[in-house]
Amino acid sequence: MNAYKSRIYSFVCLLGLIIFSQKIQAQDDTSSQDISYGPQIKAGVNSWIGAESAEIDLRGMSLFGAGGFFKYSILDFLAVRAEIGYLLSGANNLEAGVSVFEFPNQRSQTSSIRVQSLESVLLADLKLPFSDNLPRILVGASFNYIFYANSTNDYLLTTSDNFVYSISTRTNATDKFRKTEVAGNIGLAYDINIAGFNTTLDARYRVGITPITTYPFRSPTAKEVYRNSVFLTLSVTL
């Protein structure tokens, strides 16, 4: 009788162990489904707002970024998305006479500014409850640390005998920019499958909350400049 009870007890313990291990595995699978991460790239255009009040034609250049993302699903309709990466943007100034340097008898033909920064982004990823086929809503903020900027200027110079020649200069302009920038982000995200990879494509509008510099540089009429952007982000889940 004791042997029979022992067998029953062993069977119940084994069955309980199997059920417990299956439950733990199911929880691990669910947890893995709640977390996703991978690389991403960004491309778009940016505009520098504020310089036009100083009568400066400062036109935005293309924007490029690369980095990674981490996403954690809190609820069926809500996830938190964090991103970190490298961001390159800039602006062109096509007006003559505006430059970082001063040469006698100069006429600046073109100048450009490029800004490099590390960007961290925190977004709420909201899924509309009434359809799985509609894009998700992204809303949040980004924080940029500007670690390098340069200004490139091309000039036409005239000598005393009216000889005209060109010169190009490039200078480190990091000290003319604020180290940090805060921006708001809003966009739409859509999940697609590319070559067997789960991929997210989203379109975003990024609006500067704090200025990045004052422009023109070294000018008493300098105005605060804010950086706004429109760009696409492609994220691949590993």
XYZ file of C-alpha atoms in Angstrom:
238
model
C 0.000 0.000 0.000
C 2.828 2.327 0.860
C 4.492 1.554 -2.486
C 1.234 2.360 -4.268
C 0.932 5.685 -2.432
C 4.536 6.419 -3.234
C 3.905 5.858 -6.944
C 0.825 8.101 -6.825
C 2.783 10.786 -5.012
C 5.654 10.558 -7.505
C 3.238 10.756 -10.436
C 1.490 13.820 -8.983
C 4.844 15.524 -8.317
C 6.046 14.763 -11.848
C 2.786 16.018 -13.349
C 3.008 19.176 -11.248
C 6.611 19.718 -12.343
C 5.653 19.368 -16.012
C 2.725 21.789 -15.640
C 4.915 24.258 -13.740
C 7.685 24.131 -16.350
C 5.172 24.641 -19.165
C 3.746 27.635 -17.336
C 7.210 29.148 -16.855
C 7.996 28.620 -20.543
C 4.705 30.247 -21.527
C 5.521 33.229 -19.345
C 8.961 33.489 -20.921
C 7.421 33.353 -24.407
C 4.946 36.051 -23.432
C 7.711 38.184 -21.962
C 9.782 37.803 -25.120
C 6.795 38.903 -27.146
C 6.450 42.002 -24.958
C 10.018 43.112 -25.709
C 11.502 43.937 -29.107
C 14.694 45.669 -30.197
C 16.901 46.207 -33.228
C 18.656 48.728 -35.490
C 17.064 51.681 -37.234
C 17.862 54.436 -39.720
C 16.353 57.889 -40.243
C 16.226 60.119 -43.322
C 14.422 63.373 -44.038
C 14.756 67.141 -44.172
C 15.054 69.790 -41.487
C 14.316 73.496 -41.348
C 15.870 76.112 -39.093
C 13.167 78.397 -37.753
C 13.935 81.870 -36.446
C 16.747 83.060 -38.700
C 14.288 84.513 -41.198
C 13.402 87.180 -38.642
C 17.006 88.358 -39.008
C 16.491 88.505 -42.796
C 18.719 85.499 -43.374
C 17.879 82.919 -46.029
C 18.795 79.822 -44.023
C 17.526 76.745 -45.841
C 17.374 73.345 -44.252
C 19.492 70.455 -45.509
C 18.836 66.739 -45.514
C 18.800 64.820 -42.243
C 20.326 61.397 -41.550
C 20.392 59.247 -38.445
C 21.344 55.705 -37.394
C 21.039 53.842 -34.119
C 18.893 51.342 -32.295
C 15.533 51.004 -30.537
C 14.015 49.131 -27.614
C 10.260 48.594 -27.296
C 8.299 47.255 -24.334
C 4.584 46.476 -24.626
C 2.681 47.433 -21.468
C -0.840 46.744 -22.727
C -2.361 45.458 -25.944
C -2.759 49.040 -27.153
C 0.189 50.742 -25.437
C 3.955 50.334 -25.655
C 6.955 52.406 -24.603
C 9.637 52.931 -27.241
C 13.163 54.167 -26.512
C 15.719 55.072 -29.190
C 19.323 56.189 -29.171
C 21.594 57.039 -32.075
C 23.616 59.466 -34.172
C 21.957 62.407 -35.941
C 23.383 64.630 -38.710
C 21.567 67.725 -39.945
C 22.371 71.195 -41.206
C 21.415 74.237 -43.214
C 22.508 76.202 -46.286
C 22.769 79.964 -46.473
C 22.708 81.262 -50.041
C 22.918 84.980 -49.275
C 26.109 86.861 -50.118
C 28.008 88.610 -47.374
C 27.083 86.343 -44.473
C 30.001 84.328 -43.162
C 32.036 83.366 -40.147
C 35.237 85.012 -41.443
C 35.891 88.534 -42.659
C 38.093 89.116 -45.718
C 38.696 92.460 -47.453
C 36.804 92.851 -50.722
C 34.952 89.606 -50.145
C 31.642 88.332 -51.409
C 30.498 85.082 -49.869
C 28.767 82.951 -52.467
C 27.556 80.038 -50.363
C 27.872 78.779 -46.831
C 26.669 75.656 -45.071
C 26.438 74.464 -41.501
C 26.438 70.838 -40.351
C 25.551 69.724 -36.852
C 26.299 66.292 -35.387
C 24.591 65.080 -32.231
C 23.687 62.087 -30.111
C 19.935 61.723 -29.851
C 17.837 59.848 -27.306
C 14.087 59.503 -27.886
C 11.271 58.319 -25.611
C 7.904 57.635 -27.260
C 4.493 56.310 -26.361
C 3.391 53.827 -29.047
C -0.421 53.853 -29.180
C -2.489 51.327 -31.106
C -5.990 52.312 -32.171
C -8.429 49.868 -30.558
C -10.911 49.482 -33.406
C -8.601 48.208 -36.161
C -5.357 46.252 -36.540
C -4.780 47.619 -40.042
C -4.469 51.289 -39.141
C -1.122 52.938 -38.328
C -0.142 53.377 -34.701
C 0.312 56.806 -33.130
C 3.723 57.870 -31.799
C 4.071 60.782 -29.395
C 6.947 61.762 -27.139
C 10.119 63.798 -26.773
C 13.756 63.686 -27.833
C 16.922 64.961 -26.207
C 19.982 65.874 -28.266
C 23.572 66.377 -27.177
C 25.430 68.397 -29.848
C 29.059 67.313 -29.863
C 30.334 68.839 -33.138
C 29.385 71.461 -35.718
C 31.254 73.027 -38.614
C 30.718 75.885 -41.039
C 31.915 75.786 -44.647
C 32.122 78.997 -46.681
C 32.967 79.582 -50.342
C 34.078 83.087 -51.343
C 34.873 85.137 -54.408
C 37.657 87.612 -53.614
C 38.854 90.574 -55.688
C 42.385 91.979 -55.611
C 43.452 95.571 -56.121
C 43.993 94.913 -59.842
C 40.468 93.441 -60.075
C 41.675 89.849 -60.266
C 38.930 87.528 -59.000
C 39.671 84.223 -57.321
C 37.789 81.822 -55.088
C 38.599 80.437 -51.671
C 36.897 77.858 -49.477
C 37.173 77.790 -45.694
C 35.981 75.352 -43.069
C 35.901 76.083 -39.368
C 34.858 74.355 -36.187
C 31.628 76.013 -35.067
C 30.819 73.774 -32.100
C 31.180 76.635 -29.609
C 28.466 78.586 -31.437
C 25.840 75.947 -30.665
C 24.158 75.029 -27.434
C 25.171 71.649 -26.108
C 21.647 70.353 -25.555
C 18.337 70.504 -27.382
C 14.859 69.274 -26.438
C 12.254 68.524 -29.117
C 8.740 67.136 -29.335
C 7.901 64.199 -31.618
C 4.656 63.019 -33.182
C 4.126 60.493 -35.953
C 2.452 57.445 -37.422
C 3.969 53.935 -37.469
C 3.051 50.917 -39.574
C 4.379 47.355 -39.300
C 5.443 45.632 -42.525
C 7.388 42.521 -43.472
C 10.514 42.993 -45.586
C 12.440 39.906 -46.705
C 11.154 37.953 -43.724
C 12.061 40.648 -41.164
C 9.484 42.331 -38.961
C 9.950 45.973 -39.869
C 8.353 49.208 -38.716
C 8.130 52.240 -40.996
C 7.087 55.488 -39.410
C 6.769 59.101 -40.487
C 7.443 61.763 -37.883
C 7.381 65.487 -37.333
C 9.945 66.778 -34.868
C 9.591 70.316 -33.493
C 12.333 72.056 -31.551
C 11.325 73.205 -28.070
C 14.650 74.773 -27.113
C 16.895 76.728 -29.550
C 20.139 75.239 -30.827
C 21.961 78.506 -31.613
C 21.627 82.168 -32.519
C 22.227 83.275 -36.123
C 23.986 85.043 -37.841
C 27.048 84.184 -35.804
C 28.809 87.167 -34.193
C 26.011 89.503 -35.196
C 24.161 92.052 -33.054
C 20.981 91.109 -34.933
C 21.320 87.399 -34.131
C 18.063 85.574 -33.436
C 17.364 82.294 -31.663
C 17.159 79.384 -34.097
C 15.038 76.271 -33.603
C 15.421 73.037 -35.580
C 12.300 71.323 -36.961
C 12.355 68.094 -38.971
C 10.204 65.819 -41.102
C 11.651 62.348 -41.569
C 11.042 58.632 -42.061
C 12.359 55.960 -39.713
C 12.896 52.317 -40.665
C 13.303 49.913 -37.718
C 14.072 46.184 -38.009
C 13.169 43.846 -35.160
C 15.840 41.223 -34.469
